[in-house]
Short mmCIF file of C-alpha atoms in Angstrom, two decimals:
data_model
loop_
_atom_site.label_atom_id
_atom_site.label_comp_id
_atom_site.label_asym_id
_atom_site.label_seq_id
_atom_site.Cartn_x
_atom_site.Cartn_y
_atom_site.Cartn_z
CA UNK A 24 73.11 211.50 94.59
CA UNK A 25 73.79 209.18 97.52
CA UNK A 26 70.24 207.89 97.51
CA UNK A 27 70.21 206.51 94.01
CA UNK A 28 73.66 205.25 94.17
CA UNK A 29 72.95 203.23 97.26
CA UNK A 30 69.76 202.03 95.74
CA UNK A 31 71.68 200.98 92.51
CA UNK A 32 74.37 199.14 94.68
CA UNK A 33 71.58 197.20 96.60
CA UNK A 34 70.05 196.28 93.33
CA UNK A 35 73.23 194.83 92.08
CA UNK A 36 74.03 192.97 95.15
CA UNK A 37 70.58 191.37 95.05
CA UNK A 38 70.87 190.43 91.50
CA UNK A 39 74.35 188.78 92.40
CA UNK A 40 72.72 186.80 95.28
CA UNK A 41 69.94 185.56 92.98
CA UNK A 42 72.58 184.45 90.31
CA UNK A 43 74.63 182.76 93.03
CA UNK A 44 71.42 180.96 94.45
CA UNK A 45 70.50 179.69 91.03
CA UNK A 46 74.08 178.23 90.43
CA UNK A 47 73.97 176.50 93.76
CA UNK A 48 70.48 175.19 92.96
CA UNK A 49 71.61 173.76 89.69
CA UNK A 50 74.73 172.34 91.03
CA UNK A 51 72.57 170.64 93.67
CA UNK A 52 69.69 169.41 91.53
CA UNK A 53 71.75 168.33 88.44
CA UNK A 54 73.67 165.49 90.17
CA UNK A 55 70.55 164.24 91.98
CA UNK A 56 68.69 164.28 88.59
CA UNK A 57 71.32 162.29 86.86
CA UNK A 58 71.60 159.77 89.73
CA UNK A 59 67.75 159.28 89.63
CA UNK A 60 67.89 158.93 85.92
CA UNK A 61 70.72 156.23 86.20
CA UNK A 62 68.72 154.48 88.91
CA UNK A 63 65.58 154.29 86.74
CA UNK A 64 67.66 153.04 83.78
CA UNK A 65 69.11 150.29 85.74
CA UNK A 66 65.95 149.42 87.47
CA UNK A 67 64.29 148.92 83.94
CA UNK A 68 67.27 147.09 82.63
CA UNK A 69 68.54 149.97 80.46
CA UNK A 70 72.15 149.73 81.73
CA UNK A 71 73.66 146.33 81.22
CA UNK A 72 77.31 146.44 81.78
CA UNK A 73 78.57 142.84 81.44
CA UNK A 74 81.98 143.78 82.98
CA UNK A 75 80.55 144.73 86.29
CA UNK A 76 77.56 142.41 86.26
CA UNK A 77 79.53 139.22 85.75
CA UNK A 78 82.84 140.49 87.51
CA UNK A 79 84.61 138.11 89.99
CA UNK A 80 83.13 140.30 92.87
CA UNK A 81 79.66 139.49 91.69
CA UNK A 82 78.95 135.79 92.18
CA UNK A 83 75.63 135.64 90.37
CA UNK A 84 76.28 133.74 87.22
CA UNK A 85 73.78 132.89 84.35
CA UNK A 86 71.36 130.28 85.63
CA UNK A 87 72.12 130.69 89.22
CA UNK A 88 69.02 132.80 89.95
CA UNK A 89 65.43 131.54 90.56
CA UNK A 90 64.11 132.42 87.14
CA UNK A 91 65.11 131.10 83.68
CA UNK A 92 66.91 133.33 80.96
CA UNK A 93 64.23 135.10 79.11
CA UNK A 94 64.77 133.35 75.89
CA UNK A 95 64.77 129.85 77.67
CA UNK A 96 61.48 130.53 79.31
CA UNK A 97 59.74 131.73 75.99
CA UNK A 98 61.50 129.92 73.33
CA UNK A 99 64.43 127.61 74.00
CA UNK A 100 65.61 128.01 70.34
CA UNK A 101 65.20 131.91 70.17
CA UNK A 102 68.23 133.89 70.57
CA UNK A 103 66.97 137.54 70.35
CA UNK A 104 65.51 138.36 73.69
CA UNK A 105 67.97 136.92 76.33
CA UNK A 106 70.67 139.12 77.82
CA UNK A 107 72.23 135.84 79.48
CA UNK A 108 72.59 134.31 76.10
CA UNK A 109 73.96 137.64 74.69
CA UNK A 110 76.55 137.63 77.36
CA UNK A 111 77.51 134.11 76.87
CA UNK A 112 77.98 134.70 73.29
CA UNK A 113 80.13 137.86 73.49
CA UNK A 114 84.01 137.37 73.25
CA UNK A 115 84.69 140.12 76.08
CA UNK A 116 82.30 138.57 78.64
CA UNK A 117 83.91 137.14 81.72
CA UNK A 118 80.73 135.20 82.65
CA UNK A 119 82.58 132.18 83.81
CA UNK A 120 86.21 131.74 85.40
CA UNK A 121 87.63 129.72 82.41
CA UNK A 122 85.80 131.40 79.63
CA UNK A 123 88.31 132.96 77.17
CA UNK A 124 86.43 133.55 73.88
CA UNK A 125 85.04 130.03 74.06
CA UNK A 126 88.67 128.75 73.17
CA UNK A 127 89.35 127.48 76.73
CA UNK A 128 93.13 128.40 76.51
CA UNK A 129 93.83 127.28 80.01
CA UNK A 130 96.29 124.62 81.10
CA UNK A 131 99.35 124.61 83.40
CA UNK A 132 98.15 127.68 85.49
CA UNK A 133 95.00 125.90 86.46
CA UNK A 134 94.91 124.31 89.93
CA UNK A 135 93.74 121.82 90.93
CA UNK A 136 93.82 119.79 87.59
CA UNK A 137 90.68 117.79 87.11
CA UNK A 138 89.90 114.90 84.67
CA UNK A 139 86.74 113.13 83.84
CA UNK A 140 86.73 109.62 82.53
CA UNK A 141 83.75 107.93 80.71
CA UNK A 142 82.83 104.99 78.63
CA UNK A 143 80.49 105.95 75.87
CA UNK A 144 78.99 104.90 72.56
CA UNK A 145 77.03 108.21 72.12
CA UNK A 146 77.28 110.51 69.14
CA UNK A 147 78.59 113.94 68.94
CA UNK A 148 75.16 115.55 69.66
CA UNK A 149 75.46 114.29 73.11
CA UNK A 150 79.40 114.19 73.75
CA UNK A 151 80.30 117.65 72.55
CA UNK A 152 77.92 119.60 74.84
CA UNK A 153 79.00 117.29 77.64
CA UNK A 154 82.76 118.14 77.05
CA UNK A 155 82.56 121.74 76.60
CA UNK A 156 80.13 122.29 79.33
CA UNK A 157 82.59 120.74 81.82
CA UNK A 158 85.51 122.76 80.25
CA UNK A 159 83.53 125.78 81.15
CA UNK A 160 83.35 124.84 84.77
CA UNK A 161 87.18 124.04 84.93
CA UNK A 162 87.72 120.58 83.73
CA UNK A 163 90.98 120.19 81.82
CA UNK A 164 91.30 116.69 80.55
CA UNK A 165 88.91 113.96 79.29
CA UNK A 166 89.67 110.25 78.98
CA UNK A 167 87.16 108.72 76.56
CA UNK A 168 86.81 105.07 76.22
CA UNK A 169 84.76 104.70 72.98
CA UNK A 170 82.83 102.11 71.18
CA UNK A 171 79.74 101.88 68.96
CA UNK A 172 78.91 105.28 67.35
CA UNK A 173 81.43 107.12 69.37
CA UNK A 174 84.21 104.91 67.85
CA UNK A 175 83.23 105.57 64.32
CA UNK A 176 85.77 107.51 62.16
CA UNK A 177 83.44 110.59 61.77
CA UNK A 178 82.81 110.96 65.52
CA UNK A 179 86.28 109.78 67.00
CA UNK A 180 88.28 112.18 64.63
CA UNK A 181 86.47 115.13 66.05
CA UNK A 182 86.86 114.11 69.49
CA UNK A 183 90.66 113.44 68.99
CA UNK A 184 90.93 116.91 67.62
CA UNK A 185 89.71 118.62 70.84
CA UNK A 186 92.49 119.70 73.16
CA UNK A 187 92.67 117.82 76.36
CA UNK A 188 90.64 115.04 74.93
CA UNK A 189 92.25 111.43 75.01
CA UNK A 190 90.31 108.78 73.03
CA UNK A 191 90.88 105.06 73.84
CA UNK A 192 89.35 102.53 71.36
CA UNK A 193 87.75 99.37 72.68
CA UNK A 194 89.68 96.84 70.52
CA UNK A 195 90.39 93.08 71.02
CA UNK A 196 93.93 94.04 72.15
CA UNK A 197 92.64 96.23 74.75
CA UNK A 198 90.33 93.62 75.95
CA UNK A 199 93.15 91.13 76.23
CA UNK A 200 95.18 93.66 78.11
CA UNK A 201 92.49 94.45 80.52
CA UNK A 202 91.91 90.63 81.07
CA UNK A 203 95.35 90.76 82.68
CA UNK A 204 94.79 93.77 84.63
CA UNK A 205 94.56 93.66 88.51
CA UNK A 206 90.97 94.20 89.20
CA UNK A 207 89.94 91.40 86.68
CA UNK A 208 91.71 89.03 89.05
CA UNK A 209 90.09 90.27 92.22
CA UNK A 210 87.04 89.06 94.00
CA UNK A 211 85.29 92.43 94.82
CA UNK A 212 84.20 92.74 91.09
CA UNK A 213 83.80 89.15 90.18
CA UNK A 214 80.03 88.96 91.03
CA UNK A 215 79.31 91.26 88.09
CA UNK A 216 81.34 89.01 85.56
CA UNK A 217 79.73 87.16 82.68
CA UNK A 218 76.43 88.88 82.85
CA UNK A 219 74.81 90.87 79.91
CA UNK A 220 73.97 94.52 79.44
CA UNK A 221 74.13 96.71 82.43
CA UNK A 222 76.36 94.25 84.32
CA UNK A 223 78.79 93.95 81.31
CA UNK A 224 78.70 97.79 81.23
CA UNK A 225 79.57 98.11 84.88
CA UNK A 226 82.51 95.86 84.47
CA UNK A 227 83.78 97.69 81.44
CA UNK A 228 83.48 101.07 83.30
CA UNK A 229 85.50 99.62 86.23
CA UNK A 230 88.25 98.23 84.02
CA UNK A 231 88.31 101.64 82.16
CA UNK A 232 88.46 103.46 85.37
CA UNK A 233 91.59 101.44 86.42
CA UNK A 234 93.22 102.56 83.22
CA UNK A 235 92.22 106.10 83.63
CA UNK A 236 93.77 106.45 87.10
CA UNK A 237 97.27 105.70 85.60
CA UNK A 238 96.69 107.95 82.70
CA UNK A 239 95.67 110.71 85.15
CA UNK A 240 98.91 110.19 86.92
CA UNK A 241 100.92 110.51 83.62
CA UNK A 242 99.07 113.72 82.78
CA UNK A 243 99.70 115.29 86.39
CA UNK A 244 96.09 115.37 87.33
CA UNK A 245 94.94 116.20 90.97
CA UNK A 246 91.36 114.71 90.79
CA UNK A 247 89.54 112.33 88.80
CA UNK A 248 85.68 111.83 88.32
CA UNK A 249 83.80 108.99 86.56
CA UNK A 250 80.75 110.38 84.80
CA UNK A 251 78.47 109.11 82.00
CA UNK A 252 77.63 111.42 78.98
CA UNK A 253 74.18 111.84 80.30
CA UNK A 254 75.35 113.51 83.54
CA UNK A 255 76.59 116.90 84.26
CA UNK A 256 78.31 118.21 87.39
CA UNK A 257 76.40 121.12 89.17
CA UNK A 258 79.04 122.81 91.15
CA UNK A 259 76.51 124.74 93.48
CA UNK A 260 77.91 125.95 96.77
CA UNK A 261 81.24 127.33 95.30
CA UNK A 262 82.09 131.04 95.22
CA UNK A 263 82.16 130.75 91.52
CA UNK A 264 80.10 128.41 89.28
CA UNK A 265 83.36 126.39 89.16
CA UNK A 266 84.04 122.88 89.82
CA UNK A 267 87.82 123.84 90.20
CA UNK A 268 86.90 126.41 93.06
CA UNK A 269 84.73 123.56 94.65
CA UNK A 270 87.50 121.00 94.90
CA UNK A 271 90.09 123.76 95.70
CA UNK A 272 88.10 124.41 98.87
CA UNK A 273 88.23 120.72 99.90
CA UNK A 274 90.48 120.02 102.91
CA UNK A 275 93.85 118.26 102.07
CA UNK A 276 93.01 115.22 104.18
CA UNK A 277 89.88 114.47 102.23
CA UNK A 278 90.38 111.54 99.61
CA UNK A 279 86.92 111.45 98.05
CA UNK A 280 84.14 113.81 97.53
CA UNK A 281 80.60 112.53 96.88
CA UNK A 282 78.22 114.41 94.71
CA UNK A 283 74.51 113.30 95.39
CA UNK A 284 72.65 112.99 92.13
CA UNK A 285 69.51 114.86 91.00
CA UNK A 286 67.21 113.24 88.48
CA UNK A 287 65.77 114.99 85.50
CA UNK A 288 61.96 115.46 85.49
CA UNK A 289 60.94 116.18 81.90
CA UNK A 290 57.76 118.01 81.24
CA UNK A 291 57.29 117.13 77.56
CA UNK A 292 57.42 114.01 75.58
CA UNK A 293 59.20 115.59 72.59
CA UNK A 294 62.45 116.53 74.12
CA UNK A 295 65.31 116.50 71.52
CA UNK A 296 68.30 118.25 73.36
CA UNK A 297 68.05 117.43 77.16
CA UNK A 298 71.05 119.58 78.16
CA UNK A 299 69.20 122.65 76.55
CA UNK A 300 65.51 121.83 77.26
CA UNK A 301 65.37 120.20 80.85
CA UNK A 302 65.42 122.61 83.81
CA UNK A 303 63.33 120.55 86.39
CA UNK A 304 65.16 118.03 88.61
CA UNK A 305 64.16 115.90 91.59
CA UNK A 306 66.49 116.39 94.56
CA UNK A 307 68.35 113.55 96.16
CA UNK A 308 67.52 112.17 99.57
CA UNK A 309 70.73 113.49 100.90
CA UNK A 310 69.70 117.14 100.23
CA UNK A 311 66.05 116.81 101.72
CA UNK A 312 64.76 116.74 105.22
CA UNK A 313 63.98 113.23 106.20
CA UNK A 314 60.30 114.11 107.18
CA UNK A 315 59.88 115.89 103.71
CA UNK A 316 61.35 112.93 101.72
CA UNK A 317 59.13 110.25 103.20
CA UNK A 318 56.18 112.58 103.70
CA UNK A 319 55.97 113.29 100.04
CA UNK A 320 57.36 109.80 98.89
CA UNK A 321 54.21 108.49 97.26
CA UNK A 322 53.35 111.76 95.40
CA UNK A 323 56.96 112.12 94.26
CA UNK A 324 57.11 108.30 93.12
CA UNK A 325 53.97 108.47 91.03
CA UNK A 326 53.46 104.77 91.14
CA UNK A 327 56.99 103.92 89.88
CA UNK A 328 59.01 101.30 91.74
CA UNK A 329 61.22 103.91 93.51
CA UNK A 330 61.69 107.70 94.30
CA UNK A 331 64.13 107.82 91.46
CA UNK A 332 63.77 106.16 87.99
CA UNK A 333 67.29 104.99 88.14
CA UNK A 334 70.26 105.14 90.72
CA UNK A 335 70.25 107.40 93.75
CA UNK A 336 73.79 107.01 95.25
CA UNK A 337 75.45 109.74 93.36
CA UNK A 338 78.89 109.93 91.84
CA UNK A 339 82.25 110.79 93.31
CA UNK A 340 85.63 112.67 92.65
CA UNK A 341 88.85 111.01 93.98
CA UNK A 342 92.03 112.73 94.75
CA UNK A 343 94.84 111.15 92.72
CA UNK A 344 97.15 109.24 95.08
CA UNK A 345 99.08 105.95 95.65
CA UNK A 346 97.04 102.78 95.69
CA UNK A 347 93.83 104.33 94.29
CA UNK A 348 91.39 102.12 92.63
CA UNK A 349 87.87 102.12 91.35
CA UNK A 350 85.05 100.77 93.45
CA UNK A 351 82.57 100.31 90.72
CA UNK A 352 81.26 103.18 88.56
CA UNK A 353 80.03 105.23 91.46
CA UNK A 354 82.79 105.30 94.00
CA UNK A 355 86.75 104.95 94.30
CA UNK A 356 88.71 103.01 96.93
CA UNK A 357 92.25 102.58 98.09
CA UNK A 358 94.16 99.31 98.49
CA UNK A 359 95.99 100.37 101.56
CA UNK A 360 93.32 102.48 103.52
CA UNK A 361 89.78 103.37 103.90
CA UNK A 362 89.33 106.75 101.95
CA UNK A 363 88.31 109.74 103.99
CA UNK A 364 85.28 110.96 102.18
CA UNK A 365 82.86 114.00 102.39
CA UNK A 366 79.39 114.45 100.92
CA UNK A 367 78.58 117.78 99.54
CA UNK A 368 75.61 119.73 100.81
CA UNK A 369 74.70 121.67 97.65
CA UNK A 370 76.67 120.52 94.56
CA UNK A 371 75.13 117.66 92.65
CA UNK A 372 75.38 115.48 89.55
CA UNK A 373 72.53 116.18 87.23
CA UNK A 374 71.51 112.90 85.70
CA UNK A 375 69.49 113.28 82.52
CA UNK A 376 67.71 109.83 82.53
CA UNK A 377 64.88 108.85 80.14
CA UNK A 378 64.74 112.45 78.82
CA UNK A 379 63.84 111.15 75.38
CA UNK A 380 61.03 108.92 74.27
CA UNK A 381 63.78 107.09 72.14
CA UNK A 382 65.54 106.07 75.24
CA UNK A 383 63.07 103.34 75.77
CA UNK A 384 63.94 101.75 72.51
CA UNK A 385 67.64 102.29 72.79
CA UNK A 386 67.85 100.51 75.88
CA UNK A 387 65.88 97.60 74.34
CA UNK A 388 67.87 97.51 71.24
CA UNK A 389 71.39 97.22 72.98
CA UNK A 390 70.34 94.41 75.41
CA UNK A 391 69.55 90.78 74.31
CA UNK A 392 67.38 89.63 77.33
CA UNK A 393 63.93 88.10 76.98
CA UNK A 394 61.10 90.56 78.14
CA UNK A 395 60.09 88.52 81.08
CA UNK A 396 60.23 89.57 84.78
CA UNK A 397 62.84 86.85 85.63
CA UNK A 398 65.06 87.22 82.67
CA UNK A 399 65.47 90.90 82.72
CA UNK A 400 67.01 90.56 86.11
CA UNK A 401 70.26 89.14 84.30
CA UNK A 402 70.24 92.54 82.27
CA UNK A 403 69.40 95.15 84.71
CA UNK A 404 70.10 96.06 88.36
CA UNK A 405 67.29 98.44 88.97
CA UNK A 406 63.64 97.80 88.85
CA UNK A 407 62.48 100.63 86.65
CA UNK A 408 64.98 99.61 84.07
CA UNK A 409 63.48 96.14 83.90
CA UNK A 410 59.98 97.52 83.56
CA UNK A 411 60.91 99.88 80.70
CA UNK A 412 62.71 97.28 78.86
CA UNK A 413 59.68 94.87 79.11
CA UNK A 414 57.31 97.69 77.69
CA UNK A 415 59.60 98.64 74.93
CA UNK A 416 59.90 94.97 73.92
CA UNK A 417 56.29 94.06 74.10
CA UNK A 418 54.07 97.17 73.46
CA UNK A 419 53.09 99.14 70.32
CA UNK A 420 54.38 102.62 69.59
CA UNK A 421 51.12 104.14 70.83
CA UNK A 422 51.22 102.01 74.04
CA UNK A 423 54.88 102.88 74.62
CA UNK A 424 54.12 106.58 74.32
CA UNK A 425 51.25 106.36 76.77
CA UNK A 426 53.38 104.61 79.24
CA UNK A 427 56.15 107.08 78.86
CA UNK A 428 53.82 109.95 79.51
CA UNK A 429 52.27 108.19 82.52
CA UNK A 430 55.53 107.17 84.22
CA UNK A 431 58.19 109.57 83.10
CA UNK A 432 56.60 112.87 81.91
CA UNK A 433 55.61 115.47 84.63
CA UNK A 434 52.43 116.92 83.09
CA UNK A 435 50.46 117.49 86.34
CA UNK A 436 51.39 121.28 86.92
CA UNK A 437 49.54 121.29 90.23
CA UNK A 438 51.61 118.39 91.52
CA UNK A 439 54.68 119.98 90.12
CA UNK A 440 53.89 123.22 91.97
CA UNK A 441 53.30 121.36 95.13
CA UNK A 442 56.58 119.35 94.95
CA UNK A 443 58.31 122.50 94.04
CA UNK A 444 57.06 124.27 97.16
CA UNK A 445 58.09 121.23 99.33
CA UNK A 446 61.60 121.20 97.89
CA UNK A 447 61.39 117.85 96.23
CA UNK A 448 61.58 119.42 92.69
CA UNK A 449 63.83 122.33 91.89
CA UNK A 450 64.70 124.49 88.91
CA UNK A 451 68.27 124.59 87.69
CA UNK A 452 69.01 126.86 84.65
CA UNK A 453 72.79 127.10 84.57
CA UNK A 454 73.59 124.13 82.21
CA UNK A 455 70.84 125.27 79.90
CA UNK A 456 72.32 128.86 79.66
CA UNK A 457 75.96 127.37 79.20
CA UNK A 458 75.07 124.82 76.57
CA UNK A 459 72.95 127.34 74.72
CA UNK A 460 75.63 129.86 74.87
CA UNK A 461 78.12 127.35 73.64
CA UNK A 462 75.88 126.43 70.68
CA UNK A 463 75.18 130.04 69.67
CA UNK A 464 78.97 130.76 69.81
CA UNK A 465 79.32 128.10 67.03
CA UNK A 466 81.97 126.08 69.01
CA UNK A 467 80.34 122.70 68.19
CA UNK A 468 80.13 123.41 64.41
CA UNK A 469 83.70 124.88 64.46
CA UNK A 470 85.11 121.78 66.12
CA UNK A 471 83.47 119.53 63.59
CA UNK A 472 84.56 121.52 60.69
CA UNK A 473 88.21 121.81 61.83
CA UNK A 474 88.59 117.99 62.44
CA UNK A 475 90.34 117.23 59.03
CA UNK A 476 91.82 113.85 59.76
CA UNK A 477 90.42 110.57 61.29
CA UNK A 478 92.24 107.73 63.13
CA UNK A 479 91.50 104.66 61.13
CA UNK A 480 91.28 101.33 62.98
CA UNK A 481 94.41 100.02 61.09
CA UNK A 482 96.40 103.01 62.09
CA UNK A 483 95.27 102.72 65.68
CA UNK A 484 96.16 98.94 65.77
CA UNK A 485 99.61 99.54 64.26
CA UNK A 486 100.38 102.20 66.93
CA UNK A 487 98.72 100.40 69.91
CA UNK A 488 102.11 99.27 71.35
CA UNK A 489 103.02 102.89 71.88
CA UNK A 490 99.55 104.13 72.71
CA UNK A 491 98.31 105.31 76.08
CA UNK A 492 96.46 101.99 76.66
CA UNK A 493 99.47 99.81 76.34
CA UNK A 494 101.57 101.88 78.54
CA UNK A 495 98.79 102.22 81.09
CA UNK A 496 98.04 98.51 81.15
CA UNK A 497 101.78 97.78 81.58
CA UNK A 498 101.91 100.18 84.62
CA UNK A 499 98.62 98.54 86.04
CA UNK A 500 100.35 95.11 85.57
CA UNK A 501 103.57 96.31 87.19
CA UNK A 502 101.65 97.94 90.18
CA UNK A 503 99.73 94.66 90.54
CA UNK A 504 102.84 92.65 90.80
CA UNK A 505 104.56 94.91 93.21
CA UNK A 506 101.58 94.92 95.73
CA UNK A 507 100.91 91.19 95.37
CA UNK A 508 104.52 90.46 96.27
CA UNK A 509 106.21 89.38 93.12
CA UNK A 510 105.35 86.30 90.94
CA UNK A 511 102.73 84.79 92.83
CA UNK A 512 99.92 82.74 91.53
CA UNK A 513 96.46 84.58 90.97
CA UNK A 514 94.90 82.55 93.88
CA UNK A 515 97.71 83.65 96.29
CA UNK A 516 97.33 87.23 95.10
CA UNK A 517 93.70 87.25 95.69
CA UNK A 518 94.22 86.18 99.22
CA UNK A 519 96.59 89.02 99.85
CA UNK A 520 94.22 91.50 98.36
CA UNK A 521 91.34 90.35 100.41
CA UNK A 522 93.46 90.64 103.53
CA UNK A 523 94.39 94.33 102.66
CA UNK A 524 91.07 95.33 101.22
CA UNK A 525 88.61 94.53 104.06
CA UNK A 526 86.52 97.71 104.06
CA UNK A 527 84.68 96.93 100.87
CA UNK A 528 84.21 93.30 99.96
CA UNK A 529 82.18 94.20 96.90
CA UNK A 530 81.97 96.94 94.25
CA UNK A 531 79.39 99.51 94.92
CA UNK A 532 76.55 99.09 92.33
CA UNK A 533 74.11 101.68 91.31
CA UNK A 534 71.67 101.86 94.32
CA UNK A 535 68.03 102.99 94.47
CA UNK A 536 67.17 105.82 97.01
CA UNK A 537 65.69 104.93 100.35
CA UNK A 538 62.17 103.23 100.25
CA UNK A 539 59.14 103.64 102.53
CA UNK A 540 60.06 100.23 104.02
CA UNK A 541 63.37 101.70 105.33
CA UNK A 542 61.36 104.47 106.98
CA UNK A 543 58.99 101.95 108.74
CA UNK A 544 62.07 100.00 109.90
CA UNK A 545 63.52 103.02 111.54
CA UNK A 546 60.32 103.93 113.16
#
């Protein structure tokens, strides 16, 4: 009996060993299989967790990659195929630091506090995307000096309903107050006085910036930026896609931060919504190697008067402090010292200039100069603006469109690719993704629908004595008298100011980028 018993026991032991081996095999293979399956799903895009993908530890935000969101590449108006657009539209997505269900419920806890001031006559189609884009990247307060379409009841009532937006109307009372302001009686701005069109706008912007400084102090702002409504801040180089983070990292001894501007390079002549349709930009000289800039200058200029169509000296942010003043629309200054300034290596102002064919006629319609080479110098500071005005005033619609395509639209794909490889041109998709996400969320239509009241001109005039503009101008006047040494004459005051303010004898106008002549002079 021992033989069979031993044989049976050996068989049972062998069976147990086989079972144990199978269990161990399954325990080993199953996790590996699941891991491989998860990896395949992630690689193919099957797992898409927005909480981890756009978490604070992952600094790759929509638009920061080298390729466009899928729906922007194929159909800018389509919403079905872009995971970026889906994320931007979801209420739980932490895609941006200040995104809270697109309601922007941030305020006292946000540091530093940043405000933007502008002078505008644009409509809601341009102003609303401009405001809310900058809200997304951390701006809390906007001082809008409005006239024209922007001052109309239908537009201004909507703007006034937006939290953080302060609207100042350009009335006769306001102009009389500004005529008594400090900078109106100083010499550094006087060379721009009593000239039409761009010169007149430049003076208005400077006077409005002077008021905005005082308003910014009243609202406890830390930084102030002057920006037009066809310009967007691109806070590249920050740990987040955040202007707040960018300025938070600026050393405390810096008074002014300069953002070099990039200029839009449109690829079609039928652009309707520049912020959502333009992704190609020409880089600023400050962000290029000198040899690259001058080596590719002629190809990048394409027969136009300069490398950029319009200005090339960027915009700036100023730290709110005593004695701050504007120095024209592009810079700030201080009455008591030369500001310590830095220029950013990656961040930029994206300037959407001449992006629509209608921009030609709009400039023509608001400027009353004669379309001659001599007379347009009274209206425009930059050569391309002068040429565009003459074409818009003298050519037929068909001739204008031909000129627009030849001088503004980038239709040569071979040249575009070459300049892209050289670094002259670049793709920037973040603003497209943000603005499209805002539009799809319904925030613009919601703001318009919720604006139930309008501020009539009569109501505004009756309350102007207690309005921000009155208090601001009173503060400006008091500040001027203090620094000027009491009740002195304007002539004496000017002499004092000239003595104090020797670093900048004239306002900084919009300037063109360096020209080839500058390169030849250096060599």
